[in-house]
Coordinates of C-alpha atoms in Angstrom, one line a residue:
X1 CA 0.0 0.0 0.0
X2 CA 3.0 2.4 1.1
X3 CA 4.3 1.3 -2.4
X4 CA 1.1 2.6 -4.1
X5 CA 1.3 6.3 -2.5
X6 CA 4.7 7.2 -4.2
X7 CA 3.3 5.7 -7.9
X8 CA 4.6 8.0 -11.0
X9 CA 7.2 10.5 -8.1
X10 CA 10.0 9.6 -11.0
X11 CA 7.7 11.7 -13.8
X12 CA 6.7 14.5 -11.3
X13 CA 10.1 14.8 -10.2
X14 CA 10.9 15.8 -14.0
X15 CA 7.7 18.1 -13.7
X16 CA 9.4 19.9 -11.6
X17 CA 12.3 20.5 -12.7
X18 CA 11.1 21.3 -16.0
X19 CA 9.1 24.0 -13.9
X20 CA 12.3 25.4 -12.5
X21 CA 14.4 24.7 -15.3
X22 CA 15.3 28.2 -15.4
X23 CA 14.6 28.8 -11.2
X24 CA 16.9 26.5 -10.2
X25 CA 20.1 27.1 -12.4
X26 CA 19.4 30.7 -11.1
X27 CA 19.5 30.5 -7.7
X28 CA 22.8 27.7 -8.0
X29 CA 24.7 30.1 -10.0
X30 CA 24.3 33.2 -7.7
X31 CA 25.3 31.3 -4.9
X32 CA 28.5 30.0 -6.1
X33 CA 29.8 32.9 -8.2
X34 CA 29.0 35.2 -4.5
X35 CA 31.3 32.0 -2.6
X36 CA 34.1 32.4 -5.5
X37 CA 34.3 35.9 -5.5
X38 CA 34.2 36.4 -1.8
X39 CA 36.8 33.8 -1.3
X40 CA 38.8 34.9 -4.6
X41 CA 38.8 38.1 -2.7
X42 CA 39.9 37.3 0.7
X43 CA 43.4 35.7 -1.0
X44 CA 45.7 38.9 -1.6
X45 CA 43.4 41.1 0.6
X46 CA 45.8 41.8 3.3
X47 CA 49.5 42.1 2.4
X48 CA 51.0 40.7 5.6
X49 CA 49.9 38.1 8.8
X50 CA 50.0 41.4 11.2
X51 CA 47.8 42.7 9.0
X52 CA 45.2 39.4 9.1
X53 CA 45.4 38.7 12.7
X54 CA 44.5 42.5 13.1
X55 CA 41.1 41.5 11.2
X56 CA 40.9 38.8 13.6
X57 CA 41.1 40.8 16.7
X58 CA 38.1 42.6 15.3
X59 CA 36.2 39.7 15.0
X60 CA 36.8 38.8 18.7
X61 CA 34.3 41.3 20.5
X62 CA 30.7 40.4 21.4
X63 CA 29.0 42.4 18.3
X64 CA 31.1 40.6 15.7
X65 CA 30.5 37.3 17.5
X66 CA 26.5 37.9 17.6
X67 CA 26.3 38.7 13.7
X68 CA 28.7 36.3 12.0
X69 CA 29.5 33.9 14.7
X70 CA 31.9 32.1 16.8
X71 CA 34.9 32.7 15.2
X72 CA 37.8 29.6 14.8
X73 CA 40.9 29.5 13.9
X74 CA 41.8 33.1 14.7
X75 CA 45.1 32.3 15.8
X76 CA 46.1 31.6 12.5
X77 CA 43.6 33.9 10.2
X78 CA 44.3 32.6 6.9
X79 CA 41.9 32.6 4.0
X80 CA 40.1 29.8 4.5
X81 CA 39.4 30.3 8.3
X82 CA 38.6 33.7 7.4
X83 CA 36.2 32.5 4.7
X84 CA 34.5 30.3 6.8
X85 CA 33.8 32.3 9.8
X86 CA 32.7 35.6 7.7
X87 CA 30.9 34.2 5.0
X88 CA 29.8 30.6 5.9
X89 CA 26.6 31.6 8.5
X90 CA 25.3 34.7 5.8
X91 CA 25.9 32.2 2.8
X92 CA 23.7 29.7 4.9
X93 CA 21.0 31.6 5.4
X94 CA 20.6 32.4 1.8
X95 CA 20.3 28.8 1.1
X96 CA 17.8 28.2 3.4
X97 CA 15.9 30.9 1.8
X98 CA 16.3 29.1 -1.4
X99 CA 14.8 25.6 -0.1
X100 CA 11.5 27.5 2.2
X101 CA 10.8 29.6 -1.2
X102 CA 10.9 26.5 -3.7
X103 CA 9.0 24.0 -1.1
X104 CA 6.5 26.2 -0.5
X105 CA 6.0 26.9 -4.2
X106 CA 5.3 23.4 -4.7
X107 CA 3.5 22.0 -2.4
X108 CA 1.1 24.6 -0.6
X109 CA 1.1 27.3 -3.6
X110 CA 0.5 24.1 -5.6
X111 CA -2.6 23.1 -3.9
X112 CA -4.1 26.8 -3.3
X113 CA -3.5 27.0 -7.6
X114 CA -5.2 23.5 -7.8
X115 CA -2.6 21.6 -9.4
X116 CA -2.2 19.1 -6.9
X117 CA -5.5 18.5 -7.1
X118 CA -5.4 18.0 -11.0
X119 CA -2.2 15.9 -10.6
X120 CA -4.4 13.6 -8.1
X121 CA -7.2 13.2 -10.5
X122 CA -4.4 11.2 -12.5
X123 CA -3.1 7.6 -11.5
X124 CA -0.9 9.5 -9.2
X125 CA 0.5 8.1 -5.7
X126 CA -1.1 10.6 -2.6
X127 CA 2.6 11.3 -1.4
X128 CA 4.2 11.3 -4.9
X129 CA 3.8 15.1 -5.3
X130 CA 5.6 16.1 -1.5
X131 CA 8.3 13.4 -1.9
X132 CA 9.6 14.9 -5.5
X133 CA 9.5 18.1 -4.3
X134 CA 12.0 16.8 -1.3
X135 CA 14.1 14.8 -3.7
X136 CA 14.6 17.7 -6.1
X137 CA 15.5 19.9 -3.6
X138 CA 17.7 17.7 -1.6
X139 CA 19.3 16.8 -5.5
X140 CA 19.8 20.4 -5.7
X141 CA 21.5 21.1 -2.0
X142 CA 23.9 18.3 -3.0
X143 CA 24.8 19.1 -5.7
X144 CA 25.2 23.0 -5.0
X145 CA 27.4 21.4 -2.0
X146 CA 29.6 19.5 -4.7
X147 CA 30.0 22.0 -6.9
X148 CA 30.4 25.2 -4.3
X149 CA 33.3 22.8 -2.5
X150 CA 35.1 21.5 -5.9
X151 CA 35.1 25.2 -7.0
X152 CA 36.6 26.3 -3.9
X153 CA 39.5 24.1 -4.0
X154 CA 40.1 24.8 -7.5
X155 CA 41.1 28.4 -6.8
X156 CA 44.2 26.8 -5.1
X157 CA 44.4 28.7 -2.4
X158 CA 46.5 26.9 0.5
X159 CA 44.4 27.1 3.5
X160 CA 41.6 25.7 1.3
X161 CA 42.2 22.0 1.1
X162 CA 39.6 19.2 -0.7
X163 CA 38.2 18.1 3.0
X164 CA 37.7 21.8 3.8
X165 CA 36.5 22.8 1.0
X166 CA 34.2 20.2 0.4
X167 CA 33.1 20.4 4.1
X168 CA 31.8 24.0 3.1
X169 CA 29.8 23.1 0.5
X170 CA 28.4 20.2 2.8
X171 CA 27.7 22.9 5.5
X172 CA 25.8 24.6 2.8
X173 CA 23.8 21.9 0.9
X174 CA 22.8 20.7 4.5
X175 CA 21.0 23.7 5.9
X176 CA 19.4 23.6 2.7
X177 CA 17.9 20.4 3.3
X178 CA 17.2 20.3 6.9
X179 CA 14.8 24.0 6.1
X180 CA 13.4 21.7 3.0
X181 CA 12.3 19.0 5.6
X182 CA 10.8 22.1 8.1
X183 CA 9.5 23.9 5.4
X184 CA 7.3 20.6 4.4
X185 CA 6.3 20.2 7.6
X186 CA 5.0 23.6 8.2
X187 CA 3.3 22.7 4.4
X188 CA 1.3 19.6 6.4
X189 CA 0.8 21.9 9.8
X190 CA -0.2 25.2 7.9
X191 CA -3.5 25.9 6.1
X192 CA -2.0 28.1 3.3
X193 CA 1.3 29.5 1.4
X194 CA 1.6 32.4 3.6
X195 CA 1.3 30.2 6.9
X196 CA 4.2 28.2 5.5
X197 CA 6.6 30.7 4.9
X198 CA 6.0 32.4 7.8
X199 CA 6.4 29.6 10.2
X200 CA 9.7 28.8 8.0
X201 CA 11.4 32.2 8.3
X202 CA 10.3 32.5 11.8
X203 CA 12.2 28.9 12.4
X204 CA 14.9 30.5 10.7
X205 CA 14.6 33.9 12.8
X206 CA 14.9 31.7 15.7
X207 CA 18.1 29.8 14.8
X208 CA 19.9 32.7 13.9
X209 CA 19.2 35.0 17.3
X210 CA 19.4 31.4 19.4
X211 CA 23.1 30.9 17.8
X212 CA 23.7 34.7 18.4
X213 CA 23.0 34.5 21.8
X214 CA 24.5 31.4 22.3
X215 CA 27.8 32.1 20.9
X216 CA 27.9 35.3 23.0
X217 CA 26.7 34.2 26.6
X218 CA 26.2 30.6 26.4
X219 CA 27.8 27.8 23.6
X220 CA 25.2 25.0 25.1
X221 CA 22.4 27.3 23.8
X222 CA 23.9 27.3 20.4
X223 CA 23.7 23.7 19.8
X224 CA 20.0 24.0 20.2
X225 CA 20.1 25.9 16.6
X226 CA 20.3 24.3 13.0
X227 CA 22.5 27.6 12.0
X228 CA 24.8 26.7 15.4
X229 CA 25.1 23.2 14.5
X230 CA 26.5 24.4 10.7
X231 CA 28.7 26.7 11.9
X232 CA 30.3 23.9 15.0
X233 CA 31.9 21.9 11.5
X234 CA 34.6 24.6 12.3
X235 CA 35.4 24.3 8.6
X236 CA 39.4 25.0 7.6
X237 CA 40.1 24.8 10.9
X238 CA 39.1 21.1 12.9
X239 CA 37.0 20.2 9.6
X240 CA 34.0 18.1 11.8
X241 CA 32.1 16.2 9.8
X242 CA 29.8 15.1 12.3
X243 CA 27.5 18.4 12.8
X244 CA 26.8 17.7 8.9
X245 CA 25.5 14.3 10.0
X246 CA 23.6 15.5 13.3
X247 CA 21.7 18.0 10.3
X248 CA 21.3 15.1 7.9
X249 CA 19.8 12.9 10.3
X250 CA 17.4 15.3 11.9
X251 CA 16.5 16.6 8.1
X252 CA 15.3 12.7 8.2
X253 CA 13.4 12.6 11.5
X254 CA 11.1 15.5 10.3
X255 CA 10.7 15.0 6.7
X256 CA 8.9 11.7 7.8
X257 CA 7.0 13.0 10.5
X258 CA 5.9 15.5 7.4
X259 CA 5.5 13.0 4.9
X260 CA 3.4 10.7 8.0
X261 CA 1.2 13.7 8.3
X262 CA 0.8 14.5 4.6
X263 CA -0.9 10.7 4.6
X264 CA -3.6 11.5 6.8
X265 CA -3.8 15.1 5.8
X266 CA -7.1 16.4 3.8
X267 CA -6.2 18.0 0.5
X268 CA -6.5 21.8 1.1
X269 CA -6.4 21.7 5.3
X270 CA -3.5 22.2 7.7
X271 CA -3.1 20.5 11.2
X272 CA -3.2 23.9 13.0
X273 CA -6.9 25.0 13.0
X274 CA -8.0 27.9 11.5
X275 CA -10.1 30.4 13.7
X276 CA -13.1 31.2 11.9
X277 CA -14.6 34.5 10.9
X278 CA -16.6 37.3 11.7
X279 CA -20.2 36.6 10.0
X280 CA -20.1 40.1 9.3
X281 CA -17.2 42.2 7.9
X282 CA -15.9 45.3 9.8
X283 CA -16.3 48.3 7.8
X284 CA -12.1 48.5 8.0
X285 CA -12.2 45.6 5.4
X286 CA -15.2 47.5 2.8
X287 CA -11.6 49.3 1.5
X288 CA -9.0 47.6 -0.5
X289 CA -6.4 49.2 1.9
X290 CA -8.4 47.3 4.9
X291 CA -8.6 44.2 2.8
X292 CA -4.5 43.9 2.3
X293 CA -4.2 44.6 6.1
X294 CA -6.2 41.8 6.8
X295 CA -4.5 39.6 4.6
X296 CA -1.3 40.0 6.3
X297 CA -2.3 40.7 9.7
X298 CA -0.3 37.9 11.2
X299 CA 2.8 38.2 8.5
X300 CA 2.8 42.2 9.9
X301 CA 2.8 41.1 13.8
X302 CA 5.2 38.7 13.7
X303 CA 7.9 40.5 11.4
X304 CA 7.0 43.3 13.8
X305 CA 8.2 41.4 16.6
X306 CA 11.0 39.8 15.1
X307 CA 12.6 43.5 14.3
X308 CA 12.2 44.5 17.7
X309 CA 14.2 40.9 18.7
X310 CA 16.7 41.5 16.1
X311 CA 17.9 45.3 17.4
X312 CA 17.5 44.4 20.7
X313 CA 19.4 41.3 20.4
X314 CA 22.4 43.3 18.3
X315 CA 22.0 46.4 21.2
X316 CA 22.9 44.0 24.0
X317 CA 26.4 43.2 22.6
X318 CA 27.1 47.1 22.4
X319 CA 28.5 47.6 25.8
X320 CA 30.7 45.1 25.3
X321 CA 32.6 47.3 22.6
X322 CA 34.4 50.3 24.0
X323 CA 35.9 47.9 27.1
X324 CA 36.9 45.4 24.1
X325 CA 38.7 47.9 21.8
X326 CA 40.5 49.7 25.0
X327 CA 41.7 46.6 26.1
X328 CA 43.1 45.4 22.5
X329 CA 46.0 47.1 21.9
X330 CA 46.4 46.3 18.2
X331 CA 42.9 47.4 18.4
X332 CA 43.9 50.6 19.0
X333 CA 46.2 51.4 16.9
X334 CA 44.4 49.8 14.1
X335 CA 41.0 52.2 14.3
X336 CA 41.7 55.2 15.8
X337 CA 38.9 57.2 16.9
X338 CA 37.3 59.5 15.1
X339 CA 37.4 63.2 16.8
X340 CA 34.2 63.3 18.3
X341 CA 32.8 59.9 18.3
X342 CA 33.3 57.1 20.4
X343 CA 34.1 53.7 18.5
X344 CA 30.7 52.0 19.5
X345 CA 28.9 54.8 17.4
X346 CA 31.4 54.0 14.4
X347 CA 30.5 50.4 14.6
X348 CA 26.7 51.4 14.7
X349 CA 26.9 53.0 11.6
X350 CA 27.7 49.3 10.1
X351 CA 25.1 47.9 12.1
X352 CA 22.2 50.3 10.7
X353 CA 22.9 49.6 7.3
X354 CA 22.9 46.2 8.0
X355 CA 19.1 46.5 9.7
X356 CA 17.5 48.8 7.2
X357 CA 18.5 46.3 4.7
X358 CA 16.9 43.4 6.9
X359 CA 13.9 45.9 7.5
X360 CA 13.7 46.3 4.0
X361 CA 12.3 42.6 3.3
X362 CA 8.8 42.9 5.0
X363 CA 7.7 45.8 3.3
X364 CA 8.6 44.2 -0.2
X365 CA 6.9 41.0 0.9
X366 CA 3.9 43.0 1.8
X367 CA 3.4 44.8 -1.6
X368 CA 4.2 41.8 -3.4
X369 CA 1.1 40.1 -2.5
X370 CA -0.7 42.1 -4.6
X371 CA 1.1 39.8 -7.3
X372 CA 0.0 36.4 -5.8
X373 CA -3.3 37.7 -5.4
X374 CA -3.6 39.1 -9.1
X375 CA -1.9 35.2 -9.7
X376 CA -4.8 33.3 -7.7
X377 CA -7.6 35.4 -9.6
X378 CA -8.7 37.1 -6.6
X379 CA -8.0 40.8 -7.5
X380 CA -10.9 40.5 -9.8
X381 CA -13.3 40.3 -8.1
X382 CA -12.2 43.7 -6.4
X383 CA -11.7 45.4 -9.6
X384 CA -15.3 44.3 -10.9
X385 CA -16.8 46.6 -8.0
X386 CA -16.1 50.5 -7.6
X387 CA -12.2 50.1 -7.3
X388 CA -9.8 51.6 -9.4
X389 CA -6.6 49.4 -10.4
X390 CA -4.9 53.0 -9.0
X391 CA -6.5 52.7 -5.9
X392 CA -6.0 48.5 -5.1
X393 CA -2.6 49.0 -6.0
X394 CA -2.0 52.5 -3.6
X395 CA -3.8 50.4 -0.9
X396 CA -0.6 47.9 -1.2
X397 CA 2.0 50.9 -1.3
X398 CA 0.9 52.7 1.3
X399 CA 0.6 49.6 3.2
X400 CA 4.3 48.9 2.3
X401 CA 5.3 52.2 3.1
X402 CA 4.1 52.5 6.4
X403 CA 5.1 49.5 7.7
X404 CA 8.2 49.8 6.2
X405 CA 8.7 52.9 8.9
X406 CA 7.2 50.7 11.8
X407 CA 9.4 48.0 11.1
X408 CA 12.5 50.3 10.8
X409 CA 11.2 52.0 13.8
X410 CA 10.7 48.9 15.8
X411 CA 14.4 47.7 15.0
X412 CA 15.7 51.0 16.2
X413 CA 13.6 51.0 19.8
X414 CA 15.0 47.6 20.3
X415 CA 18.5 48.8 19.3
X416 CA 18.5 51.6 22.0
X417 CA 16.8 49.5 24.8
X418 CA 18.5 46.8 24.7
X419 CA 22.2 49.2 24.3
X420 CA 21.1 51.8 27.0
X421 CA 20.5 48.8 29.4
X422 CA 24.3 47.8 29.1
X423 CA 26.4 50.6 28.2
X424 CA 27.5 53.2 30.8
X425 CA 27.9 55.6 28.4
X426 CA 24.4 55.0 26.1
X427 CA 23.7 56.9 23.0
X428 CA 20.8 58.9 22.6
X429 CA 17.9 57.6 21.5
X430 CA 18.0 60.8 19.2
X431 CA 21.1 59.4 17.5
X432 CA 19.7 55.9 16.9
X433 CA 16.6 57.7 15.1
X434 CA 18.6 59.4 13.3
X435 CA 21.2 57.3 12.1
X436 CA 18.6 54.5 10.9
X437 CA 15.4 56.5 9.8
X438 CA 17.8 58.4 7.6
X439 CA 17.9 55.0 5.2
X440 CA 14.1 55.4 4.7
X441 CA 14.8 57.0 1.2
X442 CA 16.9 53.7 0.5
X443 CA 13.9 51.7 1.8
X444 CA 11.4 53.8 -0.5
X445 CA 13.9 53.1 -3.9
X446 CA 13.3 49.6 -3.2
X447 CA 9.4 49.7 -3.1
X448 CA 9.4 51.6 -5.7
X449 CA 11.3 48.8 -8.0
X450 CA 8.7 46.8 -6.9
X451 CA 5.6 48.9 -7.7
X452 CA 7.5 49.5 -11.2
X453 CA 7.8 45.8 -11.5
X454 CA 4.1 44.7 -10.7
X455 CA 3.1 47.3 -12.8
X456 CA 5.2 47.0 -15.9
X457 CA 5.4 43.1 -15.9
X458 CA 5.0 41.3 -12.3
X459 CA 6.8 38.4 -13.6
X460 CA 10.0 41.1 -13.3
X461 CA 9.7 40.9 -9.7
X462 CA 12.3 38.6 -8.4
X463 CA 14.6 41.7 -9.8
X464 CA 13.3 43.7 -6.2
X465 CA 15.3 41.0 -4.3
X466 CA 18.1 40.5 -6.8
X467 CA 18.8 44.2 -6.0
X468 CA 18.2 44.1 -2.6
X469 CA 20.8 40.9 -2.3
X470 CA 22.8 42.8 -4.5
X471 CA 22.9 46.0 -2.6
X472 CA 23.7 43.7 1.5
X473 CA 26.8 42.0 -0.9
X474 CA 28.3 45.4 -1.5
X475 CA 27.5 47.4 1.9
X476 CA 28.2 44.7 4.2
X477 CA 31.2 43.2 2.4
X478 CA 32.2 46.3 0.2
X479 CA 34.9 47.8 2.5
X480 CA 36.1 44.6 4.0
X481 CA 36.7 43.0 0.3
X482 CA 37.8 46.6 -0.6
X483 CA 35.2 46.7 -3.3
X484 CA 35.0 49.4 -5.6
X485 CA 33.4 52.5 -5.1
X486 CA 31.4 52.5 -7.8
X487 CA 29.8 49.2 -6.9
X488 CA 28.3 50.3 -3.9
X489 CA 27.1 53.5 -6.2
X490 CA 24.9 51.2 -7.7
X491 CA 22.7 50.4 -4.7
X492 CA 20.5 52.6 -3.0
X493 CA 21.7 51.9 0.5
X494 CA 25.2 52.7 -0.9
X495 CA 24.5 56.5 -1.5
X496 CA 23.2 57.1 2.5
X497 CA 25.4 59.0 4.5
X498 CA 26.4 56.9 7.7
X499 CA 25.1 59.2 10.7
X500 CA 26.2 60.2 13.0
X501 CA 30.1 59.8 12.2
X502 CA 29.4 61.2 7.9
X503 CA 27.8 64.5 7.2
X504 CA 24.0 64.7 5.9
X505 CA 23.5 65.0 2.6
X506 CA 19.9 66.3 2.0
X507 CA 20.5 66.1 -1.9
X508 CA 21.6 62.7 -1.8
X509 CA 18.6 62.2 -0.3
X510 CA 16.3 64.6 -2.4
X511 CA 17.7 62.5 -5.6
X512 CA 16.8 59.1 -4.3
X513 CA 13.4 60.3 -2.4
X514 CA 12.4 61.8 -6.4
X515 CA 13.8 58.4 -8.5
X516 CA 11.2 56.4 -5.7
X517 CA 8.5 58.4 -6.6
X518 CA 9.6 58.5 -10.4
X519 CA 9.3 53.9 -10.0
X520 CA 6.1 54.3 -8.5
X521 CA 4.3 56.5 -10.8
X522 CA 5.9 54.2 -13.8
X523 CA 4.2 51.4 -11.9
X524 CA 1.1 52.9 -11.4
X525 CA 0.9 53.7 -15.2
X526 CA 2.3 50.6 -16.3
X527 CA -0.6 49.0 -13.7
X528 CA -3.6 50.9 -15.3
X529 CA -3.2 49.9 -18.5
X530 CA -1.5 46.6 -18.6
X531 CA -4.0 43.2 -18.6
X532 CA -5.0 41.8 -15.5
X533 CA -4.0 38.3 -15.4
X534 CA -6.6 35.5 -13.5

């Protein structure tokens, strides 16, 4: 009988990756030309071993810890340790973005389109459809994995040897399939796409500030996280292969509790009830503005509260800086203070653009909906009463917009709380305001890519997020990989004066405040007249 549920997987595995014939290659390709470059950058990037082991001393205080991780092998801060410990935990968490986004898209999008259904109609197996989307994802971790590891080696650099390198990769290909096996389970437990996804990234949320806090306070509390079990491999340095296997195995445990649940499950349901309705609407939902709300009501909270998390649990390292750099004296000599700031509020400026960027997601997630609902059919049935396309699609901007701020805002309050609890010398809450509401112009660029996308042609979306990946690459990594200049030119985020160490530059901010509005009012034309699609 078991036998009978996975009839005809082999030809919807080949579905499927005819589906993301194009999706796939995508997402593989960015991932390992960012790992070459990054690690093609780090050999030759600092002349001398002074000037390495100076970069290490750096990544020895409490902030540093929190945001990349424990570092290893800093002792000896060659390329490949340096790789590892800067690059390995950020490169991770791309990956699992990867596996939550494709899962998702094929099995709960799947069965909201009806396509499960229509593939059930057929001589099709009830758990054929889940376990091809898990063995074309897993195929796809490994081999990223084997290809990201072989292409490290190949660049021949000495502290990148084959076990290392291929350790990487491992590290990589399994937190892809360990948030491939969550990711279906939350498909079983959840009774939509959106439910999904959200539980996903907010398992993800989870292990990242769990290893943060861990690796800052307590190690124990680390091993409690997926993230904190990648980064224990200690890759280049002790090379343990066993963390890779405590991932693989759990990956295991879950994806057949998901796949047990999926055998019992009802086609359209989720295991976690859903609370029913009003019988009658509020008058807050008769507007298309009240309507999006609605729809995202529980995305909003909860990326609400994770922001807040997130600055609070990057504030609580802060005090930790000014005793750490005093104390170091290569430290010392290596960043001087600038006249008139302490080094804590040079670091911050680092840490803001690093936020804003996070804080930048939400927003684009919200007004992006708009495109799955035009996808389900369901804007339709809006635009057939006395809606304007001008107005549904303003309802989703200002939506964006303003929680784009709150979200922003949230991050900050955390920031300051959680800093002016543990530094004897806090920082205003004045100059946390203004040194991360200033990146709100950066914020309103982005949305207004996406308003020019949905409007112009909303299969042009995924170009929001290519941008926005683009533009963390170069801020976060542009000075430490000595970038050019002109790279970071070429995102938003890179033309934002840091506050409070730079000067503001209210025309810098004028020009990118005017090319937002100049996006949005392409998308709004481009949204009027284009077809709707059902």
């Amino acid at each position: 009988m078991w036998k009978q549920r996975f009839s005809q997987t082999g030809n919807i595995i080949l579905f499927i990756l005819k589906r993301d014939r194009i999706r796939i290659p995508i997402w593989l390709l960015s991932i390992t030309l960012i790992t070459i470059l990054t690690a093609t950058s780090f050999s030759g990037l600092y002349a001398s071993d002074q000037e390495r082991q100076a970069i290490a001393e750096t990544m020895k205080n409490p902030a540093m810890t929190a945001m990349v991780g424990k570092g290893y092998g800093l002792q000896n801060y060659t390329e490949g340790p340096m790789m590892a410990h800067q690059m390995l935990l950020f490169t991770a968490i791309v990956v699992a973005i990867m596996s939550i986004l494709l899962v998702t898209r094929h099995t709960r999008n799947d069965e909201e389109e009806g396509r499960v259904e229509l593939i059930r109609s057929l001589p099709v197996g009830r758990l054929a459809n889940v376990t091809a989307t898990i063995s074309v994802l897993v195929g796809t971790n490994l081999l990223m994995a084997l290809v990201i590891g072989l292409s490290l080696f190949s660049l021949g650099i000495s502290s990148m040897d084959l076990n290392g390198s291929l350790l990487y990769g491992a590290a990589l290909g399994s937190t892809g399939i360990i948030f491939t096996s969550i990711t279906v389970l939350f498909a079983q437990l959840s009774a939509n796409s959106r439910g999904t996804i959200g539980f996903s990234f907010t398992v993800l949320g989870v292990a990242y500030l769990v290893r943060a806090i861990g690796d800052v306070s307590n190690e124990a509390l680390s091993w409690t996280s997926p993230l904190g079990w990648i980064l224990g491999s200690e890759v280049y340095v002790n090379d343990y292969w066993w963390p890779i296997y405590l991932t693989l195995g759990m990956s295991i445990v879950i994806a057949i509790v998901a796949l047990s649940l999926h055998a019992i499950r009802d086609l359209g349901s989720g295991f976690l009830p859903s609370r029913p309705g009003k019988k009658h609407a509020s008058a807050f939902l008769t507007s298309p503005f009240g309507l999006a709300f609605r729809l995202q009501r529980t995305g909003i909270i909860s990326w609400a509260i994770g922001m807040f998390i997130l600055g609070a649990s990057y504030g609580s390292v802060l005090g930790d800086l000014e005793s750490f750099f005093s104390s170091n004296e290569m430290m010392s000599e290596m960043l001087a203070p600038v006249e008139g700031f302490t080094l804590t509020e040079q670091f911050m400026t680092m840490l803001m653009a690093i936020i804003s960027m996070l804080c930048t997601i939400a927003p684009i997630m919200f007004l992006l909906k708009l495109k799955g609902e035009e996808k389900r059919g369901h804007i339709e049935h809006i635009l057939a009463r006395a809606v304007s396309r001008s107005k549904l699609l303003g309802s989703y901007l200002i939506l964006s917009l303003l929680f784009g701020f709150v979200m922003l805002f949230l991050a900050i309050i955390g920031l300051w709380v959680a800093a002016n609890s543990v530094m004897d010398d806090p920082i205003s809450l004045q100059t946390f305001l203004k040194a991360g509401l200033i990146y709100l112009p950066a914020l309103w660029v982005m949305t207004g890519i996406g308003v020019a996308t949905i409007g112009i042609k909303p299969k042009l979306t995924g170009i929001t997020w290519l941008v926005l990946g683009y533009s963390f690459f170069v801020v976060y990594l542009g000075q430490m990989l000595k970038l050019p200049e002109w790279m970071a030119n070429l995102s938003p985020y890179g033309h934002i004066p840091q506050l409070p160490v730079e000067e503001v530059s209210f025309l810098t901010l004028t020009i990118l405040s005017l090319i937002a509005i100049v996006l949005m009012v392409i998308g709004f034309i481009g949204f009027r007249n284009r077809d709707i699609t059902g």
